[in-house]
Tab-separated table of C-alpha atoms in Angstrom:
chain	number	residue	atom	x	y	z
H	1	UNK	CA	190.130	268.920	274.216
H	2	UNK	CA	192.374	267.739	271.355
H	3	UNK	CA	194.151	264.160	271.807
H	4	UNK	CA	197.287	265.808	271.100
H	5	UNK	CA	196.966	268.351	274.312
H	6	UNK	CA	196.808	265.139	276.386
H	7	UNK	CA	199.408	265.196	279.159
H	8	UNK	CA	200.961	262.086	280.242
H	9	UNK	CA	204.293	260.732	280.940
H	10	UNK	CA	203.254	257.893	279.064
H	11	UNK	CA	202.845	259.890	275.862
H	12	UNK	CA	206.182	261.681	276.394
H	13	UNK	CA	207.859	258.625	276.530
H	14	UNK	CA	206.384	256.898	273.760
H	15	UNK	CA	207.279	260.265	271.785
H	16	UNK	CA	210.810	260.398	272.995
H	17	UNK	CA	211.224	256.716	271.744
H	18	UNK	CA	210.127	257.970	267.930
H	19	UNK	CA	212.400	260.787	268.171
H	20	UNK	CA	215.480	258.712	269.212
H	21	UNK	CA	215.257	257.084	265.790
H	22	UNK	CA	214.751	260.278	263.931
H	23	UNK	CA	214.617	258.971	260.527
H	24	UNK	CA	212.006	256.076	261.431
H	25	UNK	CA	208.748	258.480	261.220
H	26	UNK	CA	209.524	259.935	257.845
H	27	UNK	CA	210.817	256.462	256.322
H	28	UNK	CA	207.635	254.762	257.673
H	29	UNK	CA	205.552	257.744	256.720
H	30	UNK	CA	206.831	257.841	253.019
H	31	UNK	CA	204.982	254.325	252.295
H	32	UNK	CA	201.704	255.868	253.312
H	33	UNK	CA	201.218	257.961	250.239
H	34	UNK	CA	199.046	255.235	247.949
H	35	UNK	CA	196.761	254.770	251.135
H	36	UNK	CA	196.620	257.941	253.461
H	37	UNK	CA	194.202	260.029	251.610
H	38	UNK	CA	191.736	257.238	251.316
H	39	UNK	CA	191.912	256.414	254.783
H	40	UNK	CA	191.584	260.346	256.028
H	41	UNK	CA	188.573	260.648	253.480
H	42	UNK	CA	186.982	257.644	255.011
H	43	UNK	CA	187.542	258.589	258.565
H	44	UNK	CA	186.043	261.803	257.997
H	45	UNK	CA	183.151	260.696	256.344
H	46	UNK	CA	182.376	258.791	259.636
H	47	UNK	CA	183.113	261.869	261.959
H	48	UNK	CA	185.783	259.803	263.823
H	49	UNK	CA	188.692	261.292	265.372
H	50	UNK	CA	191.627	261.949	262.834
H	51	UNK	CA	194.179	260.090	264.827
H	52	UNK	CA	192.288	256.921	263.871
H	53	UNK	CA	193.762	257.354	260.421
H	54	UNK	CA	197.420	256.843	261.664
H	55	UNK	CA	196.798	253.311	263.356
H	56	UNK	CA	198.001	251.370	260.325
H	57	UNK	CA	201.210	253.044	260.750
H	58	UNK	CA	201.514	251.634	264.460
H	59	UNK	CA	199.941	248.310	263.126
H	60	UNK	CA	202.037	247.706	259.780
H	61	UNK	CA	204.301	250.689	259.238
H	62	UNK	CA	201.977	251.219	256.259
H	63	UNK	CA	202.769	247.721	254.845
H	64	UNK	CA	199.594	246.272	253.101
H	65	UNK	CA	201.518	242.840	252.879
H	66	UNK	CA	202.629	242.975	256.498
H	67	UNK	CA	201.712	239.676	258.428
H	68	UNK	CA	202.640	238.967	262.177
H	69	UNK	CA	203.674	235.843	263.810
H	70	UNK	CA	200.267	235.705	265.338
H	71	UNK	CA	198.563	235.631	262.039
H	72	UNK	CA	197.369	239.222	261.575
H	73	UNK	CA	197.634	240.645	258.263
H	74	UNK	CA	197.322	243.894	256.171
H	75	UNK	CA	197.400	247.652	256.954
H	76	UNK	CA	194.960	247.236	259.968
H	77	UNK	CA	196.455	243.724	261.031
H	78	UNK	CA	193.260	242.076	261.312
H	79	UNK	CA	193.296	238.400	262.349
H	80	UNK	CA	191.892	235.707	260.430
H	81	UNK	CA	188.871	235.141	263.050
H	82	UNK	CA	188.317	238.898	263.186
H	83	UNK	CA	188.196	239.002	259.442
H	84	UNK	CA	185.655	236.248	259.461
H	85	UNK	CA	183.340	237.787	262.055
H	86	UNK	CA	183.279	241.088	260.506
H	87	UNK	CA	182.657	239.458	256.733
H	88	UNK	CA	185.913	239.482	254.913
H	89	UNK	CA	186.309	237.516	252.368
H	90	UNK	CA	189.448	235.208	252.760
H	91	UNK	CA	190.558	232.265	250.607
H	92	UNK	CA	193.405	230.933	248.758
H	93	UNK	CA	193.105	233.715	246.042
H	94	UNK	CA	191.733	236.691	247.718
H	95	UNK	CA	192.304	238.142	251.239
H	96	UNK	CA	190.235	241.073	252.195
H	97	UNK	CA	192.225	241.613	255.134
H	98	UNK	CA	195.019	242.963	252.931
H	99	UNK	CA	192.575	244.869	250.342
H	100	UNK	CA	193.188	248.455	251.048
H	101	UNK	CA	189.314	249.280	250.666
H	102	UNK	CA	187.915	246.328	252.183
H	103	UNK	CA	189.911	246.152	255.314
H	104	UNK	CA	189.434	249.970	256.239
H	105	UNK	CA	185.711	249.495	255.893
H	106	UNK	CA	185.755	246.768	258.198
H	107	UNK	CA	188.265	248.267	260.673
H	108	UNK	CA	186.305	251.461	260.937
H	109	UNK	CA	183.073	249.491	261.326
H	110	UNK	CA	184.696	247.462	263.962
H	111	UNK	CA	185.917	250.557	265.918
H	112	UNK	CA	182.770	252.229	265.751
H	113	UNK	CA	181.142	249.087	267.185
H	114	UNK	CA	183.813	248.935	270.236
H	115	UNK	CA	183.191	252.872	270.610
H	116	UNK	CA	179.605	252.390	271.279
H	117	UNK	CA	180.172	249.004	273.361
H	118	UNK	CA	182.605	251.144	275.466
H	119	UNK	CA	180.779	253.904	276.622
H	120	UNK	CA	181.529	256.075	273.431
H	121	UNK	CA	185.094	256.059	274.840
H	122	UNK	CA	187.528	256.215	271.735
H	123	UNK	CA	190.698	255.236	273.703
H	124	UNK	CA	188.794	252.166	275.263
H	125	UNK	CA	187.577	251.516	271.664
H	126	UNK	CA	191.042	251.666	270.168
H	127	UNK	CA	192.614	249.680	272.981
H	128	UNK	CA	190.241	246.968	272.423
H	129	UNK	CA	190.817	246.857	268.820
H	130	UNK	CA	194.470	246.145	269.864
H	131	UNK	CA	194.284	243.865	272.559
H	132	UNK	CA	190.764	242.286	271.992
H	133	UNK	CA	187.483	243.506	273.941
H	134	UNK	CA	187.609	240.611	276.289
H	135	UNK	CA	191.155	241.842	277.921
H	136	UNK	CA	189.500	245.622	278.255
H	137	UNK	CA	186.093	244.196	279.915
H	138	UNK	CA	188.009	242.077	282.049
H	139	UNK	CA	190.472	245.196	283.128
H	140	UNK	CA	187.536	247.272	283.809
H	141	UNK	CA	185.696	244.891	285.881
H	142	UNK	CA	188.840	244.405	288.031
H	143	UNK	CA	189.035	248.145	288.724
H	144	UNK	CA	185.319	248.425	289.297
H	145	UNK	CA	185.966	245.610	292.228
H	146	UNK	CA	188.675	247.639	293.876
H	147	UNK	CA	186.495	251.041	293.347
H	148	UNK	CA	189.336	252.559	290.765
H	149	UNK	CA	188.489	254.233	287.692
H	150	UNK	CA	187.701	252.278	284.631
H	151	UNK	CA	189.251	254.951	282.135
H	152	UNK	CA	191.733	253.883	279.811
H	153	UNK	CA	194.600	255.299	281.895
H	154	UNK	CA	193.542	253.682	284.908
H	155	UNK	CA	193.570	250.042	283.533
H	156	UNK	CA	195.997	247.365	284.171
H	157	UNK	CA	196.468	245.867	280.743
H	158	UNK	CA	199.138	244.072	278.657
H	159	UNK	CA	202.145	246.022	277.972
H	160	UNK	CA	201.418	246.631	274.011
H	161	UNK	CA	197.857	247.893	275.030
H	162	UNK	CA	199.196	250.052	277.799
H	163	UNK	CA	201.657	251.792	274.916
H	164	UNK	CA	199.147	251.966	272.339
H	165	UNK	CA	197.234	255.056	272.911
H	166	UNK	CA	200.266	256.772	274.207
H	167	UNK	CA	202.343	255.871	270.567
H	168	UNK	CA	199.000	256.885	268.614
H	169	UNK	CA	199.049	260.181	270.461
H	170	UNK	CA	202.790	260.797	270.177
H	171	UNK	CA	202.557	260.215	266.606
H	172	UNK	CA	199.854	262.430	266.069
H	173	UNK	CA	201.423	265.116	267.674
H	174	UNK	CA	204.652	264.442	265.418
H	175	UNK	CA	202.632	264.554	262.368
H	176	UNK	CA	200.652	267.651	263.137
H	177	UNK	CA	203.773	269.857	263.938
H	178	UNK	CA	207.042	268.158	262.505
H	179	UNK	CA	209.135	271.152	262.682
H	180	UNK	CA	208.359	271.567	266.735
H	181	UNK	CA	210.135	268.140	267.103
H	182	UNK	CA	212.728	268.818	264.188
H	183	UNK	CA	211.412	265.925	261.831
H	184	UNK	CA	211.115	266.372	258.118
H	185	UNK	CA	208.304	264.434	257.057
H	186	UNK	CA	207.730	263.581	253.104
H	187	UNK	CA	204.835	265.426	251.417
H	188	UNK	CA	201.615	263.499	250.924
H	189	UNK	CA	199.700	264.807	247.919
H	190	UNK	CA	196.204	266.057	249.323
H	191	UNK	CA	194.501	264.052	246.329
H	192	UNK	CA	193.124	260.398	245.707
H	193	UNK	CA	196.065	258.469	244.845
H	194	UNK	CA	194.116	255.559	243.124
H	195	UNK	CA	190.610	255.024	241.305
H	196	UNK	CA	188.331	251.664	241.024
H	197	UNK	CA	188.549	250.270	237.626
H	198	UNK	CA	185.742	247.702	236.945
H	199	UNK	CA	187.377	244.836	235.176
H	200	UNK	CA	184.495	242.848	234.779
H	201	UNK	CA	186.211	239.602	234.034
H	202	UNK	CA	189.328	237.533	234.893
H	203	UNK	CA	192.664	239.631	234.287
H	204	UNK	CA	196.363	238.439	234.627
H	205	UNK	CA	197.932	241.491	237.070
H	206	UNK	CA	200.757	241.683	234.384
H	207	UNK	CA	198.492	242.221	231.431
H	208	UNK	CA	196.629	245.002	233.458
H	209	UNK	CA	199.916	246.600	234.270
H	210	UNK	CA	200.766	246.754	230.456
H	211	UNK	CA	197.265	248.055	229.599
H	212	UNK	CA	197.442	250.566	231.946
H	213	UNK	CA	200.932	251.591	231.469
H	214	UNK	CA	202.250	251.268	235.104
H	215	UNK	CA	204.660	248.984	236.652
H	216	UNK	CA	203.367	245.707	237.925
H	217	UNK	CA	204.873	246.513	241.557
H	218	UNK	CA	202.963	249.372	241.889
H	219	UNK	CA	199.714	247.634	240.942
H	220	UNK	CA	200.430	244.858	243.577
H	221	UNK	CA	200.788	247.369	246.028
H	222	UNK	CA	197.143	248.596	245.323
H	223	UNK	CA	195.804	245.202	245.183
H	224	UNK	CA	197.585	243.293	248.105
H	225	UNK	CA	194.182	241.458	248.752
H	226	UNK	CA	194.693	239.623	245.392
H	227	UNK	CA	196.827	236.532	246.148
H	228	UNK	CA	196.988	235.259	242.575
H	229	UNK	CA	197.950	236.405	239.041
H	230	UNK	CA	194.771	236.394	237.795
H	231	UNK	CA	192.517	238.823	239.168
H	232	UNK	CA	189.821	236.978	241.332
H	233	UNK	CA	186.386	237.944	242.141
H	234	UNK	CA	187.071	239.300	245.773
H	235	UNK	CA	185.029	242.349	244.693
H	236	UNK	CA	183.519	241.670	241.358
H	237	UNK	CA	186.700	242.056	239.057
H	238	UNK	CA	187.526	245.432	240.410
H	239	UNK	CA	191.257	246.669	240.475
H	240	UNK	CA	192.678	249.778	242.093
H	241	UNK	CA	194.880	251.580	239.588
H	242	UNK	CA	196.850	254.834	239.853
H	243	UNK	CA	194.549	257.945	239.166
H	244	UNK	CA	196.637	258.882	236.399
H	245	UNK	CA	196.690	255.625	234.867
H	246	UNK	CA	193.016	254.562	235.158
H	247	UNK	CA	191.642	256.311	231.887
H	248	UNK	CA	194.111	254.391	229.935
H	249	UNK	CA	193.410	250.957	231.431
H	250	UNK	CA	189.598	251.358	231.003
H	251	UNK	CA	189.984	252.640	227.329
H	252	UNK	CA	192.328	249.678	226.497
H	253	UNK	CA	190.093	246.925	228.021
H	254	UNK	CA	187.007	248.447	226.205
H	255	UNK	CA	188.843	247.836	222.818
H	256	UNK	CA	190.027	244.232	223.478
H	257	UNK	CA	187.919	241.221	223.005
H	258	UNK	CA	187.947	238.448	225.956
H	259	UNK	CA	190.178	236.308	224.036
H	260	UNK	CA	192.594	239.194	223.895
H	261	UNK	CA	192.652	240.160	227.272
H	262	UNK	CA	193.285	236.930	228.525
H	263	UNK	CA	195.258	233.642	227.413
H	264	UNK	CA	192.952	230.522	227.780
H	265	UNK	CA	193.723	226.912	228.278
H	266	UNK	CA	191.035	224.171	228.021
H	267	UNK	CA	191.217	221.192	230.314
H	268	UNK	CA	189.055	217.955	229.732
H	269	UNK	CA	187.755	216.718	233.010
H	270	UNK	CA	188.855	213.372	234.362
H	271	UNK	CA	187.187	210.948	236.528
H	272	UNK	CA	187.584	211.797	240.099
H	273	UNK	CA	188.722	215.504	239.393
H	274	UNK	CA	186.725	218.381	241.219
H	275	UNK	CA	186.586	221.876	240.706
H	276	UNK	CA	188.896	222.867	243.602
H	277	UNK	CA	191.315	220.381	242.703
H	278	UNK	CA	191.544	221.756	238.865
H	279	UNK	CA	191.348	225.292	240.228
H	280	UNK	CA	194.698	224.963	242.427
H	281	UNK	CA	196.349	223.125	239.573
H	282	UNK	CA	195.694	226.078	237.372
H	283	UNK	CA	196.157	228.612	239.879
H	284	UNK	CA	192.741	230.245	239.702
H	285	UNK	CA	189.913	230.758	241.902
H	286	UNK	CA	187.010	228.129	241.967
H	287	UNK	CA	184.688	231.117	241.497
H	288	UNK	CA	186.717	232.166	238.353
H	289	UNK	CA	185.827	228.807	236.803
H	290	UNK	CA	182.212	228.711	237.604
H	291	UNK	CA	181.623	232.147	236.306
H	292	UNK	CA	183.557	231.439	232.987
H	293	UNK	CA	182.106	228.154	232.441
H	294	UNK	CA	178.710	229.039	233.526
H	295	UNK	CA	178.623	226.343	236.408
H	296	UNK	CA	176.439	226.403	239.335
H	297	UNK	CA	177.477	224.808	242.341
H	298	UNK	CA	180.487	222.261	242.526
H	299	UNK	CA	179.071	219.456	240.430
H	300	UNK	CA	181.153	218.744	237.329
H	301	UNK	CA	181.206	215.869	234.886
H	302	UNK	CA	184.047	213.663	233.492
H	303	UNK	CA	184.508	214.558	229.777
H	304	UNK	CA	183.486	217.823	229.723
H	305	UNK	CA	185.833	220.738	228.872
H	306	UNK	CA	186.623	223.801	230.769
H	307	UNK	CA	187.657	227.195	230.007
H	308	UNK	CA	190.590	228.098	232.088
H	309	UNK	CA	192.568	231.637	232.339
H	310	UNK	CA	195.989	231.160	231.934
H	311	UNK	CA	197.359	234.518	232.839
H	312	UNK	CA	199.143	232.990	235.972
H	313	UNK	CA	201.919	231.635	233.784
H	314	UNK	CA	202.355	234.695	231.514
H	315	UNK	CA	205.931	235.372	232.767
H	316	UNK	CA	207.098	231.909	231.485
H	317	UNK	CA	204.891	230.387	228.645
H	318	UNK	CA	204.553	226.639	229.053
H	319	UNK	CA	207.448	224.862	227.581
H	320	UNK	CA	206.551	221.177	226.361
H	321	UNK	CA	208.916	218.215	227.814
H	322	UNK	CA	208.453	214.820	226.540
H	323	UNK	CA	208.884	212.169	229.035
H	324	UNK	CA	211.955	209.701	228.630
H	325	UNK	CA	212.598	206.246	229.837
H	326	UNK	CA	213.670	206.078	233.570
H	327	UNK	CA	212.297	209.870	233.988
H	328	UNK	CA	210.281	210.364	237.383
H	329	UNK	CA	208.430	213.393	238.776
H	330	UNK	CA	211.512	213.832	241.226
H	331	UNK	CA	214.213	213.778	238.638
H	332	UNK	CA	212.222	216.113	236.035
H	333	UNK	CA	211.631	218.493	239.187
H	334	UNK	CA	215.388	218.546	240.293
H	335	UNK	CA	216.522	219.018	236.297
H	336	UNK	CA	214.015	222.254	235.699
H	337	UNK	CA	214.660	223.261	239.510
H	338	UNK	CA	210.679	223.028	240.450
H	339	UNK	CA	208.978	221.223	242.869
H	340	UNK	CA	207.154	217.891	242.169
H	341	UNK	CA	204.182	219.557	243.399
H	342	UNK	CA	204.428	222.216	240.408
H	343	UNK	CA	204.637	219.759	238.285
H	344	UNK	CA	201.403	217.783	239.455
H	345	UNK	CA	199.452	221.032	239.645
H	346	UNK	CA	200.583	222.370	236.189
H	347	UNK	CA	199.487	219.133	234.698
H	348	UNK	CA	196.804	217.876	236.822
H	349	UNK	CA	198.502	214.694	237.543
H	350	UNK	CA	197.484	211.871	239.753
H	351	UNK	CA	200.114	212.021	242.447
H	352	UNK	CA	200.331	208.270	242.501
H	353	UNK	CA	200.353	207.622	238.671
H	354	UNK	CA	203.491	206.601	236.802
H	355	UNK	CA	204.942	208.667	234.105
H	356	UNK	CA	204.871	207.136	230.741
H	357	UNK	CA	207.770	207.763	227.939
H	358	UNK	CA	206.285	209.475	225.160
H	359	UNK	CA	203.917	211.399	227.686
H	360	UNK	CA	204.006	215.221	227.227
H	361	UNK	CA	204.358	217.448	230.459
H	362	UNK	CA	203.719	221.241	230.673
H	363	UNK	CA	206.265	223.191	232.531
H	364	UNK	CA	206.102	226.849	233.591
H	365	UNK	CA	210.036	227.401	233.436
H	366	UNK	CA	212.438	229.635	231.597
H	367	UNK	CA	213.545	228.697	228.135
H	368	UNK	CA	216.992	226.689	227.945
C-alpha cells in the first residue's frame, strides 16, 4: 500500500493544517527548484520511498541556510554532534551540514541505518531521524512492557515526533494531487539544476560568479556549506554551478593563470604566530594556507613569507590608513564603523600592542 493511502485522523489533521494556509505549501515548494531534482535522484538510486525527498520541506522549508535554536542546520537540519558522528566536515570555513550534496548523502545514509536498526520500518526510521533513536527505543520498550504494539502509530512520543509522519504523508498527498486539494504548485523542472565544477584551487565566490556569468546570490544558494568568501576545500575545491553556466566557468578558469584567478597577499610570519591565527586574520582556511604554501602539519617559522589568497575582501579593496598621534584601535574602529577585532584580524596585530604614529594599517572599508 502506498504511504499516501494510509488512513489516520492524525494525517487528516496535518493535511487540514497545511490547507488552512493555502499559500504556504506553494511558497515553500518554490524554494525547492535548486535541490529537489538532485535529492529525488539520490533517493531513487537507493530505492528508498520517494516521500523521503520531501523531508527537507518539513525540516528546513527548503532553506539550506536554515539554523534552529537547538543548533541543527541545513536542508536536512543535522545537529553538530550527528554531523560529526556521520563524518561531515564542520569548521569555521566549511559546514558540511549546509552542503547540498554532503548533507543529502549523510542524511540518506543515516536513514538507511535507522531503517535496518528499526526492523526495516520506514516510519520508525524517519521518526528516529527526527526525535533521536534513543527516544524511539524507549517508547517501544515501554509499549512492550505493557503488551502493546510497537509500531509508530502506537508509540507515545513527543508532539513533534507524533506529528512528523502524519505531516510527511499529508504533504506527499498534496504534492501528488494538488488539483484535488485546490493547491497550485510551482513547476519544478525535471532536469538537473546544477553541475559540479572542479576549481582545483582557492577561488573567491564573487570571482567565480563573474567567470560563470551568474549572480553571486545564486552561487551562494548552491554552495551554502562554504562559510567564507574564498572557496575552502570542504570537497577538493569543487563548486556547484547552474547547468547553463558550468561550461562558461570551466572555460574561463582554463584560460586564466592562478595569479589572475586570485588576488594574493604576502605575510611575513612573526614570532608567536600560528597558522590558525594567520588564517583567522585573513579569513581563509588553515588547509588553504597549507596547500598553497606546501606546509605539512602546523609548524611555521618566524621570518618566512606566506602566500595568502585575498579574495575575501574583493568587495572593498584595502584602504591604507596612517596611524596619527592620539589614535587608538577603538577610535579608528569607530571612525570607520568597523570593530576593533576586524582591525586586529586584518593586520594580524597583537591585541595588547600599542599603535605607533606613522604605522600603516590596512582597512577593508568603502572609500571615502
